[in-house]
């Protein structure tokens, strides 16, 4: 069985009642909105990379024991321009598109000179996030698209650049209990400086505030890039009560290459390079002073997309991430590789570096220790942090678990010491075959798997007034490749990892990226 990554997926905008096997807990009420790439070719043109696909959102609305499903394309400017032209005319990370393919290189240069860089895509197919009372579809460009999470309609386009000089912004913000959102982005060569900016979008003050939440955005701090013309790529960051953790990895954008990419006819992705010979800086920002702590933490070269969580304990900041030894993840999702090689990741030319869940510990004090001493004093981790000269500390992680991705936790524990992580298990094939729960304390794993079933990200929803961390359910959208069987929303008891219910939908489910659960009350 294999998943056809490059096939265009149909939208099902009419709500369809799912057929429920099992019983949904009566407290579970709300909507799981998810997104991912859904359209890969328009007319005669196709995208090169799976992440480029035009966004298809879908939602599972859980109400009074029933589930209704719908899906809709994100109708942004990119979608409209491509559909109108009947071909791909807007560039994505892995595909450089030219409005008129008949133009030769000279007219390409003219086009380039006329509008130095083409307008960027608003194909927001990576995640659904909340700012104030509003929900947005997002990828990582300066554009996000407001959506109606109930109807999945596409609403206004919001440009971060109107509020802050941000060229790239993550699709993985953090939220606090007060309803504030924290995110970070990169400002490239603005006033001859490149920097990473962490900002806060305050909670909406009134229930029905019509103005975009971003207008109240506040800068928390900015971190100068290691180098002006090669800022690092990052996909997420972590937050505790008192700190932000940002990994400046040697996986970098080359701005000079980007500036000429359009003219040279190469995609944006070819302007990103992993530098294994360089180290990875770990920035720790004190939320109270809004400044970086003076200690310079670093580790070996690595590539991280997803942070799991971070917390403070006994004068340490501990954080877990999913780390790779190189940047092969991106390459492996080129559609020609996925389709031709039967989705077998191991058979691509470059060996695929498998993701590992790793724990780092950053000591906050060194209490007069000598150079060469391991400053980590926590009993439960083998992560080390060796003091060097000039305020530098070399960190080595503990590997918690291998072959896992898209981590989620009980978000009530974000920034606090967590015990359980829910992830998809990835092997040598380009589909996830299992959902796993990792107990980071005992390293024990619980798994859910079913024949020919490919689950997506495992989203944890806590039972109201729960006391235990894993008292709740896991929701995951599952593609069922068994002929004649339907895909479903799987509901697992997060504690026992036993199936509670399946809500089978009469629509084709697609492989998606991330999503957001909106409880009914909000
Ligand atoms: C650069 C730049 C630009 C552009 C941008 C763009 C266009 C972006 C996009 C972006 C994006 C669009 C992104 C995305 C991302 C994603 C990710 C990062 C993902 C990840 C994934 C994963 C990790 C996976 C996993 C797995 C496996 C491995 C197996 C099977 C299953 C699964 C799927 C789970 C501009 C022009 C503005 C300018 C400046 C600079
Ligand atoms: Fe992500």
XYZ file of C-alpha atoms and ligand atoms in Angstrom, residues 5 50-51 92-93 120-121 126 139-142 167-168 188 233 235 253 258 268 305-306 324 329 332-333 352 405-406 424 426 429-432 513, ligand 1:
76
model
C 1.369 12.182 -2.481
C 4.970 18.060 -1.265
C 5.139 21.081 1.113
C 6.538 28.194 -3.413
C 9.544 27.058 -1.418
C 5.161 36.012 -1.975
C 2.706 33.228 -1.570
C 1.205 24.340 7.461
C 2.878 28.653 6.472
C 6.045 30.647 7.120
C 5.931 33.648 4.811
C 4.892 37.177 5.795
C 10.013 38.117 6.157
C 9.496 34.719 7.712
C 16.187 39.975 6.717
C 16.053 28.579 9.210
C 10.416 26.075 12.357
C 19.162 30.808 4.068
C 17.688 34.179 -2.822
C 13.973 29.122 -2.848
C 11.957 21.483 13.046
C 9.860 20.694 16.088
C 18.112 15.304 12.668
C 14.056 15.614 5.572
C 12.922 13.428 0.892
C 9.577 15.168 0.287
C 17.729 9.679 5.192
C 8.018 13.257 14.577
C 5.225 15.820 14.962
C 3.835 9.683 15.120
C 8.122 7.228 11.259
C 8.441 4.876 4.554
C 7.024 8.330 3.863
C 3.885 7.627 5.872
C 3.445 7.369 9.605
C 0.576 18.706 8.573
C 12.519 31.559 2.372
C 12.032 32.913 2.020
C 10.888 33.087 1.370
C 9.965 31.990 1.022
C 9.329 31.294 1.937
C 8.413 30.211 1.703
C 7.737 30.027 0.410
C 8.203 29.427 2.790
C 7.366 28.277 2.864
C 7.558 27.460 3.933
C 6.892 26.201 4.170
C 5.783 25.768 3.314
C 7.373 25.470 5.185
C 6.903 24.182 5.555
C 7.559 23.486 6.510
C 7.148 22.174 6.820
C 7.819 21.311 7.633
C 9.037 21.649 8.338
C 7.280 19.989 7.735
C 7.827 18.995 8.450
C 7.296 17.690 8.227
C 7.692 16.597 8.895
C 8.640 16.655 10.000
C 7.184 15.337 8.420
C 7.212 14.202 9.093
C 6.759 12.901 8.585
C 7.640 11.978 8.182
C 9.098 12.186 8.296
C 7.267 10.670 7.600
C 5.821 10.488 7.371
C 4.957 11.165 8.321
C 5.268 12.632 8.571
C 4.571 13.442 7.486
C 4.708 12.962 9.921
C 10.472 34.450 0.963
C 10.165 34.366 -0.487
C 9.276 34.887 1.767
C 11.552 35.500 1.088
C 12.364 35.370 2.283
C 12.926 34.015 2.422
